[in-house]
GROMACS .gro file of C-alpha atoms in nm:
model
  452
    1UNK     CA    1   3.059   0.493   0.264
    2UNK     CA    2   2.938   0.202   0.158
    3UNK     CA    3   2.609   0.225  -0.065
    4UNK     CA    4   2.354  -0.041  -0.061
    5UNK     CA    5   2.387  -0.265  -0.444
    6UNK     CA    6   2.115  -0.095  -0.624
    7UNK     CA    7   2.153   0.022  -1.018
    8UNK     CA    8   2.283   0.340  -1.121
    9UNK     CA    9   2.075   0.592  -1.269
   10UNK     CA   10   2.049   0.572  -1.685
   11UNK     CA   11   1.975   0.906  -1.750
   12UNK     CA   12   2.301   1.104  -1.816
   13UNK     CA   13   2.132   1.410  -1.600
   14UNK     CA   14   2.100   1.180  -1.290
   15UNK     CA   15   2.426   1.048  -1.304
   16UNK     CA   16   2.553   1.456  -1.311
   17UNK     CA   17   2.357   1.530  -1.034
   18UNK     CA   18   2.447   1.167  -0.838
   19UNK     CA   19   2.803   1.312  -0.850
   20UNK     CA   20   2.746   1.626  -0.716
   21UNK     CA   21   2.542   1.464  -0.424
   22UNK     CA   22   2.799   1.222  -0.363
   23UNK     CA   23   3.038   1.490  -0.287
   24UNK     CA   24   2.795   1.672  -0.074
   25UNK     CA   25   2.769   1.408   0.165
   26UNK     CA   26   3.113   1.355   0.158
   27UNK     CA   27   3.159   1.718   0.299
   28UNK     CA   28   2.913   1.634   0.503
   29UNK     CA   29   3.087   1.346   0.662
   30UNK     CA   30   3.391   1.512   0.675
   31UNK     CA   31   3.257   1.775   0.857
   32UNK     CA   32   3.096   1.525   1.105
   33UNK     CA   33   3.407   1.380   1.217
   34UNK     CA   34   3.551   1.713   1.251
   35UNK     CA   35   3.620   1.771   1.609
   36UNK     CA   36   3.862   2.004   1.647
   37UNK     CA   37   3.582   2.284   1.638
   38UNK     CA   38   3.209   2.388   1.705
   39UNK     CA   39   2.985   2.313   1.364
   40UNK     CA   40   2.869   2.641   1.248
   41UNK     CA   41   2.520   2.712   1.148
   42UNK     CA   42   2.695   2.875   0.808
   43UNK     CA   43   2.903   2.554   0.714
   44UNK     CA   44   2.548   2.367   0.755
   45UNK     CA   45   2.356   2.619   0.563
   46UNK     CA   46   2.616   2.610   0.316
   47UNK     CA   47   2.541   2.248   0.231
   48UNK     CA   48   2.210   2.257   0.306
   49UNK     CA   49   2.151   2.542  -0.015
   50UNK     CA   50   2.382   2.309  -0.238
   51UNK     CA   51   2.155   2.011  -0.170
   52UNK     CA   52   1.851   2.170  -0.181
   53UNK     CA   53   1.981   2.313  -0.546
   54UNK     CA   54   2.026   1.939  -0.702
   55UNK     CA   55   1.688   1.821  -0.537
   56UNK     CA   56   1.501   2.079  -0.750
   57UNK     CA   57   1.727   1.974  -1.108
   58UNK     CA   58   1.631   1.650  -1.001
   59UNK     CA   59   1.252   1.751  -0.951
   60UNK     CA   60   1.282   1.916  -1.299
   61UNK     CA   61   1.424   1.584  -1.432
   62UNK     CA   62   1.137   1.340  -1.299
   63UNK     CA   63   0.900   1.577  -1.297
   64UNK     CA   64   0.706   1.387  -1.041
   65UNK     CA   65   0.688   1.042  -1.223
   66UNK     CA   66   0.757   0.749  -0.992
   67UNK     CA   67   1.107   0.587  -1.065
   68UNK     CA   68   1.242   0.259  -0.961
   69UNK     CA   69   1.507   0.295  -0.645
   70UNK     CA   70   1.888   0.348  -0.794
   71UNK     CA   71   2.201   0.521  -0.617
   72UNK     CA   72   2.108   0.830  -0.650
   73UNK     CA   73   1.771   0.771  -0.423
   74UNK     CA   74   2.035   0.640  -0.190
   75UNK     CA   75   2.325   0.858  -0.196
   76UNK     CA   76   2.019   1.141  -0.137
   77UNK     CA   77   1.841   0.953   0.144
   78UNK     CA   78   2.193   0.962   0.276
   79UNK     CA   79   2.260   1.338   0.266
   80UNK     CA   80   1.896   1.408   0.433
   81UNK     CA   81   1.982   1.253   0.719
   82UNK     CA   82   2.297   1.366   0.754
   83UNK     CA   83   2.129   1.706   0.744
   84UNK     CA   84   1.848   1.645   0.948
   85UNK     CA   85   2.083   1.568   1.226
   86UNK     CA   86   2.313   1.869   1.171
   87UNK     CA   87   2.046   2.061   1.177
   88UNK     CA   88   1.944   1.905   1.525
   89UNK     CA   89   2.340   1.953   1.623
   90UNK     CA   90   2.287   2.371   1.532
   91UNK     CA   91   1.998   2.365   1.733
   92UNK     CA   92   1.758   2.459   1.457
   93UNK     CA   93   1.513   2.164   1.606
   94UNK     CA   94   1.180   2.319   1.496
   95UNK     CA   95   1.248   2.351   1.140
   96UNK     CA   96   1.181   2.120   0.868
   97UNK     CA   97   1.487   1.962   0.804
   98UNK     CA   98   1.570   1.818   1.165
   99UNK     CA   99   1.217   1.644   1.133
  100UNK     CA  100   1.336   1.409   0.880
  101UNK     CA  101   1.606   1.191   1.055
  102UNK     CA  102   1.321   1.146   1.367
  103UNK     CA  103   1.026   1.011   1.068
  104UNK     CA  104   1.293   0.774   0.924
  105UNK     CA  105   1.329   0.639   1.323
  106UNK     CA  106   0.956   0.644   1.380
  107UNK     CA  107   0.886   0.432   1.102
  108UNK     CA  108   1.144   0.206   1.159
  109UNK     CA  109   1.017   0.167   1.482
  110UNK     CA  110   0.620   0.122   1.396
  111UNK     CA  111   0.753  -0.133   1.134
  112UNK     CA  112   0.883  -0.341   1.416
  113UNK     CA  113   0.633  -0.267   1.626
  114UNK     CA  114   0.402  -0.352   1.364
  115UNK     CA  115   0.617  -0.698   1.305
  116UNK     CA  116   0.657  -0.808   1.660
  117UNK     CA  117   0.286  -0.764   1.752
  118UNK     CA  118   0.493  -0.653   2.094
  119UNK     CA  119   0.389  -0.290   2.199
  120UNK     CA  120   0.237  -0.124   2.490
  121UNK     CA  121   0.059   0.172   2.491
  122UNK     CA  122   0.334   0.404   2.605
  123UNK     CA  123   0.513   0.350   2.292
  124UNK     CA  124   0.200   0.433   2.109
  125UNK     CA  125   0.157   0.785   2.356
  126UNK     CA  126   0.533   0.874   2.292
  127UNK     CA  127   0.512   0.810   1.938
  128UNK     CA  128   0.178   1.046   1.859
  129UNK     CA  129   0.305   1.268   2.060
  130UNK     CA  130   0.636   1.319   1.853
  131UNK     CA  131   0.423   1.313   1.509
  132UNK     CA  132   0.203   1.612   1.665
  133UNK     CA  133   0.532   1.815   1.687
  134UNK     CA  134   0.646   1.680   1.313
  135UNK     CA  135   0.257   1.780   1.233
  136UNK     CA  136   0.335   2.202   1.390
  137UNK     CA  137   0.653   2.197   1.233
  138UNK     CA  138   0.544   2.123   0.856
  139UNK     CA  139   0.212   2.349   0.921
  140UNK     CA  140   0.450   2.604   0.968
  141UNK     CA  141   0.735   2.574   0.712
  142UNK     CA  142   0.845   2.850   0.530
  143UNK     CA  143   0.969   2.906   0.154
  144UNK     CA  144   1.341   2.897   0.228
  145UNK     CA  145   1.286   2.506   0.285
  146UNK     CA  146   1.277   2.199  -0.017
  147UNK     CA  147   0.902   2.185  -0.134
  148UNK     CA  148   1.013   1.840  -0.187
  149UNK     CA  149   1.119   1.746   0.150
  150UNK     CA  150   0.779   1.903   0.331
  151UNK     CA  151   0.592   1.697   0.053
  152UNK     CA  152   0.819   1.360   0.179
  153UNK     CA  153   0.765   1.487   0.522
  154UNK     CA  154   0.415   1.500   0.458
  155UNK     CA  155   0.379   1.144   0.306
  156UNK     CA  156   0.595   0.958   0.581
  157UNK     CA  157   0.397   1.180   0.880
  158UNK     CA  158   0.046   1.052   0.684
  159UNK     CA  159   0.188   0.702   0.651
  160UNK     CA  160   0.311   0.671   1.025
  161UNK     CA  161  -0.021   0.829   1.115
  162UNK     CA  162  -0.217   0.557   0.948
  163UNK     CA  163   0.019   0.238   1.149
  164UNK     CA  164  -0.039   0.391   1.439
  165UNK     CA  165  -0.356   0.375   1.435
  166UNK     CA  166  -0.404   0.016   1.334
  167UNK     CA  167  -0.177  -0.046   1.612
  168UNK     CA  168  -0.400   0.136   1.827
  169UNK     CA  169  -0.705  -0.046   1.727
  170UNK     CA  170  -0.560  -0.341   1.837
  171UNK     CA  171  -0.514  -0.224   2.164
  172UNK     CA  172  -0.873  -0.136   2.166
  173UNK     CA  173  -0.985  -0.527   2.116
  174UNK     CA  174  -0.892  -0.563   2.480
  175UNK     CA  175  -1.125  -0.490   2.739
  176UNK     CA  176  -0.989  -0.240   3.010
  177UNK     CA  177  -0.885  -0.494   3.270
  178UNK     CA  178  -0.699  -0.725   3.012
  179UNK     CA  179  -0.505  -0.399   2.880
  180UNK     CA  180  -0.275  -0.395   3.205
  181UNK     CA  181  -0.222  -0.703   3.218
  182UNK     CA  182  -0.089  -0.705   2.850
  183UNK     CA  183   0.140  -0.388   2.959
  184UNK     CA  184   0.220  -0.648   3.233
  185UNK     CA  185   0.326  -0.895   2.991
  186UNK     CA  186   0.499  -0.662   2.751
  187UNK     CA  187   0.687  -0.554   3.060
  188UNK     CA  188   0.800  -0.871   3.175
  189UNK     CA  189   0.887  -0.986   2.810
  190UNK     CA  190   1.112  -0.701   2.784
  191UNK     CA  191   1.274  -0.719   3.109
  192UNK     CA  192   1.342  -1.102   3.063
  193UNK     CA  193   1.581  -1.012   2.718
  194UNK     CA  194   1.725  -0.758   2.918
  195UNK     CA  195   1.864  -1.023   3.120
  196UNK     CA  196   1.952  -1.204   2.821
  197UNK     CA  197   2.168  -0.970   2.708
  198UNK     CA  198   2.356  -0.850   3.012
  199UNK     CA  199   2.743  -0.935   3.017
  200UNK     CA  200   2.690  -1.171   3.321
  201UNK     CA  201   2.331  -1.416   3.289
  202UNK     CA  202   2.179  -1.389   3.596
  203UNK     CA  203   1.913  -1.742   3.609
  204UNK     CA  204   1.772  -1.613   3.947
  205UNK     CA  205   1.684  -1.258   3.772
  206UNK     CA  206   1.459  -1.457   3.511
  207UNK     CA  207   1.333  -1.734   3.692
  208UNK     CA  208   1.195  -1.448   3.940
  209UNK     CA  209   0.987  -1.251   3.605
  210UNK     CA  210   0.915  -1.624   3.478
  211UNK     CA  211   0.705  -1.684   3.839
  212UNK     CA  212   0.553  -1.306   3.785
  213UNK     CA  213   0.426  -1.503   3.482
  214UNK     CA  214   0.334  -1.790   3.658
  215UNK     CA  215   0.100  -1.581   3.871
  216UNK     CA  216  -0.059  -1.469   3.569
  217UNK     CA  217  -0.118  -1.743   3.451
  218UNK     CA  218  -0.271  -1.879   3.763
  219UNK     CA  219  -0.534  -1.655   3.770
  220UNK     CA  220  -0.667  -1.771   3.429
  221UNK     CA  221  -0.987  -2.003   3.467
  222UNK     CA  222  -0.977  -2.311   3.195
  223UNK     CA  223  -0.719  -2.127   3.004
  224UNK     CA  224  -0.914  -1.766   2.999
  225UNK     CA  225  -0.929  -1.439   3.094
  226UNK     CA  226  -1.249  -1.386   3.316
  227UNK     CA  227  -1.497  -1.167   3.529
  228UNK     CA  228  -1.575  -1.171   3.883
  229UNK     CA  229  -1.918  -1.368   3.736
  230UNK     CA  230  -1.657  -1.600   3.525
  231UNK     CA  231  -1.745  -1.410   3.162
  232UNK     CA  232  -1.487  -1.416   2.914
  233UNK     CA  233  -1.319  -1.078   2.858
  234UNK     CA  234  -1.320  -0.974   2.503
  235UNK     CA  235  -0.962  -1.031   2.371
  236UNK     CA  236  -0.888  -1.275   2.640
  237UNK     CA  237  -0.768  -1.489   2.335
  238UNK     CA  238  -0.461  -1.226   2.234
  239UNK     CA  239  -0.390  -1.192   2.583
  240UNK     CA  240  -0.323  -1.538   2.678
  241UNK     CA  241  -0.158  -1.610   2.349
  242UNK     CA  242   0.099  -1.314   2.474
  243UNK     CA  243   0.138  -1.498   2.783
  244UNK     CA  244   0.200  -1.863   2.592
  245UNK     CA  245   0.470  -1.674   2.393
  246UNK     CA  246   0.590  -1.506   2.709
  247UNK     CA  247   0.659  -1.816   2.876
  248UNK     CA  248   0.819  -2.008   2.579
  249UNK     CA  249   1.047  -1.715   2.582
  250UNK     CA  250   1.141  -1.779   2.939
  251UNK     CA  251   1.184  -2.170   2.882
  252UNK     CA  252   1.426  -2.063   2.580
  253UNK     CA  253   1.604  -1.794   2.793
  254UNK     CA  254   1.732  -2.014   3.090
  255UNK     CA  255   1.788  -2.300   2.862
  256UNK     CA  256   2.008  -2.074   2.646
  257UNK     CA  257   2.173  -1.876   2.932
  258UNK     CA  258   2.268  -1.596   2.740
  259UNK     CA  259   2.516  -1.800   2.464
  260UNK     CA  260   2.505  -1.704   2.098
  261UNK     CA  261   2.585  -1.976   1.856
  262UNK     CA  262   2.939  -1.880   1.663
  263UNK     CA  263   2.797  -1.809   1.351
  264UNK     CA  264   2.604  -1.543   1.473
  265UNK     CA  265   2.841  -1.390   1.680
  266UNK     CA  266   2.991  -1.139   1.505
  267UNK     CA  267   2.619  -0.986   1.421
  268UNK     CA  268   2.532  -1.008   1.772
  269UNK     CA  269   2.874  -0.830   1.967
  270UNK     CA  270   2.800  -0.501   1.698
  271UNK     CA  271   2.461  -0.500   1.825
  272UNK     CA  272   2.563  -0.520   2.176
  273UNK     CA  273   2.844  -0.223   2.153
  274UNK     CA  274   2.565  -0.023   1.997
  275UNK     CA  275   2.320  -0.043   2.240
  276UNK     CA  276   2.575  -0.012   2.530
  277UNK     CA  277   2.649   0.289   2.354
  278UNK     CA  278   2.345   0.405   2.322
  279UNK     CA  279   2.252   0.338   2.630
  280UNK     CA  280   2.559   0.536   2.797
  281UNK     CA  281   2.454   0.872   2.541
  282UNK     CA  282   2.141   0.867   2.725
  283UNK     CA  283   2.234   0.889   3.059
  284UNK     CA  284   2.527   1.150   2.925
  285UNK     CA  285   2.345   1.306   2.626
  286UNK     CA  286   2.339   1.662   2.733
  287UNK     CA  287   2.789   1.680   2.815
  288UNK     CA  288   2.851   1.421   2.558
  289UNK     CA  289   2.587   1.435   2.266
  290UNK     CA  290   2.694   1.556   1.902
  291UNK     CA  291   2.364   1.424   1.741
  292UNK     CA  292   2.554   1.407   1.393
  293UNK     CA  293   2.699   1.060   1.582
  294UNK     CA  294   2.393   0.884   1.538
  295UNK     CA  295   2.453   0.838   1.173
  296UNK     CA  296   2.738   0.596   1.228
  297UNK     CA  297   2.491   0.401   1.441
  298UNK     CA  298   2.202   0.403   1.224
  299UNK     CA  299   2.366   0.300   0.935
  300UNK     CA  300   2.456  -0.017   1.102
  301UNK     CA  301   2.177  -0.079   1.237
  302UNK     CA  302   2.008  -0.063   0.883
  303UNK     CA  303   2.238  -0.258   0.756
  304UNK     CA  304   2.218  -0.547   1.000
  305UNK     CA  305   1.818  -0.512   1.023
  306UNK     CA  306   1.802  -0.524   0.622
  307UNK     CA  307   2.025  -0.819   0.600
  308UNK     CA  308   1.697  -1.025   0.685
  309UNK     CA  309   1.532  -1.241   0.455
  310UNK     CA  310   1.156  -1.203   0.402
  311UNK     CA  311   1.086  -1.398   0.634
  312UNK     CA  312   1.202  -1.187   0.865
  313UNK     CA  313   1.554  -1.397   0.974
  314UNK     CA  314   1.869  -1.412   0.908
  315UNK     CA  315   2.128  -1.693   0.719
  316UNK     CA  316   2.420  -1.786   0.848
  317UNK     CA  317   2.719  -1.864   0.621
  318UNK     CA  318   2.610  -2.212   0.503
  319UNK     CA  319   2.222  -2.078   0.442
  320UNK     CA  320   2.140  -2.175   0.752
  321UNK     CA  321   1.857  -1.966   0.924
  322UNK     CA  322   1.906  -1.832   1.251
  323UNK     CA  323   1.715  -2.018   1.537
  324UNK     CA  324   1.429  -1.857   1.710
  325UNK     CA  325   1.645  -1.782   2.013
  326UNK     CA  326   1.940  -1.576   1.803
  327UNK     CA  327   1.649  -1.399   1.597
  328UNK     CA  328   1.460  -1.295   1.906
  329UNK     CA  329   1.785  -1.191   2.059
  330UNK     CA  330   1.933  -1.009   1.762
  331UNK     CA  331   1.550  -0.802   1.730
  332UNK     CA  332   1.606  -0.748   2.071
  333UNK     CA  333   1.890  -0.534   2.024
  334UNK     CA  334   1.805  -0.364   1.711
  335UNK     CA  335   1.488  -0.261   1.855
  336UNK     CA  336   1.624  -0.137   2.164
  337UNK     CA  337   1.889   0.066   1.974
  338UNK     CA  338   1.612   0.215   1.761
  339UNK     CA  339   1.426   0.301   2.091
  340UNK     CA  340   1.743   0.481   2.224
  341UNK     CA  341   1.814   0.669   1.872
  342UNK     CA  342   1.452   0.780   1.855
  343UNK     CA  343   1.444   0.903   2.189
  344UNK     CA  344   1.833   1.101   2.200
  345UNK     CA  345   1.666   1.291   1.868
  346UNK     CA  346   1.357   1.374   2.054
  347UNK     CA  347   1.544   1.468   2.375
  348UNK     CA  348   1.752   1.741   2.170
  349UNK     CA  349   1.784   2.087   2.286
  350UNK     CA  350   1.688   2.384   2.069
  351UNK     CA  351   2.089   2.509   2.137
  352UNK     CA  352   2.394   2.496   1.926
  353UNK     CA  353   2.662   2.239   2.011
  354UNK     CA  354   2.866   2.561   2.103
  355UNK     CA  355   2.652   2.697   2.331
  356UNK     CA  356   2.521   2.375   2.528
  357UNK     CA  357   2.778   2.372   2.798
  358UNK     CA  358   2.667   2.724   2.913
  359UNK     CA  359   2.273   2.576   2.850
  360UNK     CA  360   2.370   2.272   3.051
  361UNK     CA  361   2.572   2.442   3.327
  362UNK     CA  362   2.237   2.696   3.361
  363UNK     CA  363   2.016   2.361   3.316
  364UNK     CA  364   2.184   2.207   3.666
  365UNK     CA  365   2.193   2.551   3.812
  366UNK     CA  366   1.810   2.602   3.797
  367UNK     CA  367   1.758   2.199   3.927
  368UNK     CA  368   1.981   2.280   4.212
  369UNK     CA  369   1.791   2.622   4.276
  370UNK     CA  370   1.447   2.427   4.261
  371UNK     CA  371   1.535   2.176   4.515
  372UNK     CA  372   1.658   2.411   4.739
  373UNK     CA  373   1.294   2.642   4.707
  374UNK     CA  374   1.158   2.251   4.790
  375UNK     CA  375   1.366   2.196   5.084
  376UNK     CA  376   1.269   2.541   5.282
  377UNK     CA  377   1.507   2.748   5.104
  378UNK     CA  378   1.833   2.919   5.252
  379UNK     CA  379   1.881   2.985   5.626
  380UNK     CA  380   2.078   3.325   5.457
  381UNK     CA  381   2.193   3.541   5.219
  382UNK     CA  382   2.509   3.438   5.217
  383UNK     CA  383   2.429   3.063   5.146
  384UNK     CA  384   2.309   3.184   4.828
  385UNK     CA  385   2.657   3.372   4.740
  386UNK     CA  386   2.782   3.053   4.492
  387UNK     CA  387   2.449   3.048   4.303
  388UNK     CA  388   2.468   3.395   4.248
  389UNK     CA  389   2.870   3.412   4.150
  390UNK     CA  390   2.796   3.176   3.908
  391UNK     CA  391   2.470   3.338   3.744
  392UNK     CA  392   2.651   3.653   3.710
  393UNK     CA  393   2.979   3.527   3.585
  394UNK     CA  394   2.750   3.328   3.254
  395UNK     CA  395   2.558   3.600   3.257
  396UNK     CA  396   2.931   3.848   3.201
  397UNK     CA  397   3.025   3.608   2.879
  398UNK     CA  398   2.773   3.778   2.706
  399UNK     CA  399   2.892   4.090   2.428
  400UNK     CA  400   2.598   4.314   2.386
  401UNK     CA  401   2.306   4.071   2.500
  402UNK     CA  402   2.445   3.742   2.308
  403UNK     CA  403   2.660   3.436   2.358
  404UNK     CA  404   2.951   3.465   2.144
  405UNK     CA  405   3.195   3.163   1.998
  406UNK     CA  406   3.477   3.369   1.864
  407UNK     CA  407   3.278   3.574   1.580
  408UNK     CA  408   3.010   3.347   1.588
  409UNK     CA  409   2.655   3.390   1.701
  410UNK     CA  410   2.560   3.045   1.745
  411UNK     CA  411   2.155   2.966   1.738
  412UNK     CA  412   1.974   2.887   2.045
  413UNK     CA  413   2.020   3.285   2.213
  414UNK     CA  414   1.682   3.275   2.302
  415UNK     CA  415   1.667   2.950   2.484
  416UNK     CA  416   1.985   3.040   2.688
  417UNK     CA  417   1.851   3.379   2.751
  418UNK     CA  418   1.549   3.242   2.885
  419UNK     CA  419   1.691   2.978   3.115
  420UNK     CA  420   1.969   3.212   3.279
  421UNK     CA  421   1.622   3.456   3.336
  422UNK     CA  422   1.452   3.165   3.520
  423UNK     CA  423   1.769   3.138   3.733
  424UNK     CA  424   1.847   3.459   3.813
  425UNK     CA  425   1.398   3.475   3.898
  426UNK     CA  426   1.459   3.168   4.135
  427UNK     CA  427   1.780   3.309   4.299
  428UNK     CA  428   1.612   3.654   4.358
  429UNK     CA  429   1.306   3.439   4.496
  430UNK     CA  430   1.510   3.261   4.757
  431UNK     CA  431   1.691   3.605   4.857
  432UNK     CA  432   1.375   3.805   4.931
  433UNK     CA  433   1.282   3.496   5.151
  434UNK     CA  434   1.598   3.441   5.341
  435UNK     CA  435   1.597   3.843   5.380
  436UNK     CA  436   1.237   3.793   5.522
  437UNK     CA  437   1.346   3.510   5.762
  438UNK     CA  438   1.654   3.699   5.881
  439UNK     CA  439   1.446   4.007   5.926
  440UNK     CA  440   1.201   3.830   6.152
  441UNK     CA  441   1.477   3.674   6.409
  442UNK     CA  442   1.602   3.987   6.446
  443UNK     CA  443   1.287   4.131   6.613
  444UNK     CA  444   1.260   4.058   7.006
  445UNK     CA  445   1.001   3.812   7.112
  446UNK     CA  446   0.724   3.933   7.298
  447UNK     CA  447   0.628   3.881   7.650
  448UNK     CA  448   0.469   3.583   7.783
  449UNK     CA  449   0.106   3.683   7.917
  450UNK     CA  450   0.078   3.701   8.251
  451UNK     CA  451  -0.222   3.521   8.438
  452UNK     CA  452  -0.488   3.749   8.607
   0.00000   0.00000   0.00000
């Protein structure tokens, strides 16, 4: 692990307690790229207690004074997340500790958000909607968690709360009709280094969203956003500034054609393979997910994002800064990678990693059982004999009313419990109305009335 160059700690005490959190996260890294088992909600827990033990010395030490950053802020930072996700990876979702890895991506996210000036107001919907979960989940944290890490909670959920809603109240300068078109534009913006970034450049693909753009544009009057009685919408301004930018970007796009300059390439093929990656988790995420595995790919996405200068770019080798092409591209990506990381964390399932392939197999089960209800149901009984084999052959793993992994009881019972329920409620649905359908073929048609 490579820590970021900041100062060690001079007190003596931190440096103690810096070595004992150094190995901590080195167990917990080791037990990351364990595969050869199921991660145990006691292994976790074990950790968990030992971190949550050198937190409070160092509480003790500071005694809430505000220090400058050193190693130890880092190497701790580090060991959150990595427990926030394994927490996530047990299924304990709801508690305190998963909640910090998802405010770390949130405020990455509204601090490129907040950057770009580029957001619609999905992200903003998605995004409060998340920090009203955080919000339930701190209300209700209990002793056995860090009062430090509900009071960092806290402060991160306040300080995300308070960007949003800036963001938000730019949004707001826009009268109603100019607000879709600026999704329109965001759209279109995004779609365009989409194609940018695709192994094969496609110039038809963008010269087809650069004439969506064109329309747009056309149906400005002198440059401006009107009404039907030619009065300036309010924000009209922002709006066609968007589009300006929008169309600059195109320009750049199909001059470029998708071709990084050398001394940006290496930067640019990480940030490809991550969001390919990415991308391919979440399609996959519920067979292929351990949510610990989004460490590897945050870290370098940290790393590459904090490489910028403060202006917001990066140097090449001779101190060269990038051009506005490889900086928009390279933003691109990280963004997008964010975007996928925030939404695999939100996405995960209140189950263990040891019990997910029964929760998944029971999660395609019910869809299947669903559609069929939608389609008219079952013509018979018997069509519904594979459903039913395979309710009651999950529902047979179980030893006294629980899903066991050798000794184990893994967490996330009560979600499994639940969904095989909500099968075997849909299967017994479908029976009692193929039962009624077969019943009523059976019975002889009456007679045809006969005419007086």
């Amino acid at each position: 692990m490579d820590t970021p160059a900041v100062p060690m700690p001079k007190d003596d005490r931190e440096r103690q307690i810096l070595e004992k959190l150094t190995l901590i996260r080195d167990d917990l890294l080791l037990l990351k790229r364990d595969r050869t088992k199921y991660i145990r909600t006691q292994d976790v827990m074990l950790l968990y207690d030992k971190l949550v033990d050198q937190v409070k010395q160092l509480n003790e030490i500071r005694k809430g004074e505000h220090h400058s950053e050193n190693q130890l802020d880092k190497v701790l930072e580090s060991c959150f997340q990595l427990i926030s996700l394994f927490f996530m990876t047990i299924g304990r979702t709801t508690e305190v500790p998963a909640a910090y890895a998802l405010t770390s991506t949130i405020k990455r996210l509204l601090d490129h958000l907040t950057e770009s000036r580029l957001f619609s107001a999905k992200d903003l919907h998605s995004i409060s909607n998340t920090l009203s979960k955080l919000d339930s989940i701190l209300q209700n944290a209990d002793s056995q968690h860090s009062p430090y890490l509900v009071e960092l909670l806290a402060k991160r959920e306040t300080l995300c709360k308070s960007m949003l809603t800036n963001l938000r109240k730019q949004l707001e300068e826009l009268d109603e009709p100019l607000q879709e078109i600026y999704e329109r534009l965001i759209s279109i913006l995004r779609s365009m280094s989409l194609a940018n970034t695709k192994a094969k450049f496609s110039v038809t693909e963008v010269q087809k969203l650069r004439s969506k753009l064109q329309e747009i544009s056309d149906s400005m009057v002198d440059g401006k956003f009107v009404d039907a009685e030619g009065r300036e919408y309010r924000g009209s301004h922002v709006v066609s500034d968007l589009l300006r930018r929008c169309l600059q970007w195109s320009d750049i796009v199909l001059e470029k054609k998708g071709v990084i300059p050398e001394a940006f390439k290496d930067k640019y093929n990480i940030l490809i393979n991550i969001r390919n990656e990415l991308e391919k988790l979440s399609i996959t995420q519920a067979w292929s997910l351990r949510e610990t595995d989004l460490y590897d790919f945050q870290r370098q996405l940290d790393k590459i994002d904090e490489a910028r200068g403060a202006d917001g770019n990066w140097l090449d080798q001779d101190g060269q800064l990038a051009e506005l092409y490889v900086q928009r591209t390279l933003l691109y990506l990280i963004r997008r990678s964010y975007g996928y990381i925030y939404y695999l964390m939100n996405s995960s399932e209140p189950v263990s990693e040891a019990l997910l392939p029964i929760y998944n197999q029971l999660q395609t089960l019910k869809r299947c059982l669903i559609e069929v209800k939608n389609s008219g149901g079952v013509g018979s009984v018997r069509e519904l004999y594979p459903y039913s084999m395979k309710l009651n052959s999950i529902d047979n793993m179980r030893v006294d009313g629980k899903f066991m992994v050798g000794n184990d009881i893994p967490e996330g019972q009560g979600s499994v419990t639940d969904l095989l329920a909500e099968c075997f409620d849909l299967a017994y649905d479908l029976r009692v109305a193929a039962e009624e359908k077969e019943e009523g073929g059976d019975e002889s048609p009456a007679p045809p009335a006969v005419a007086q």
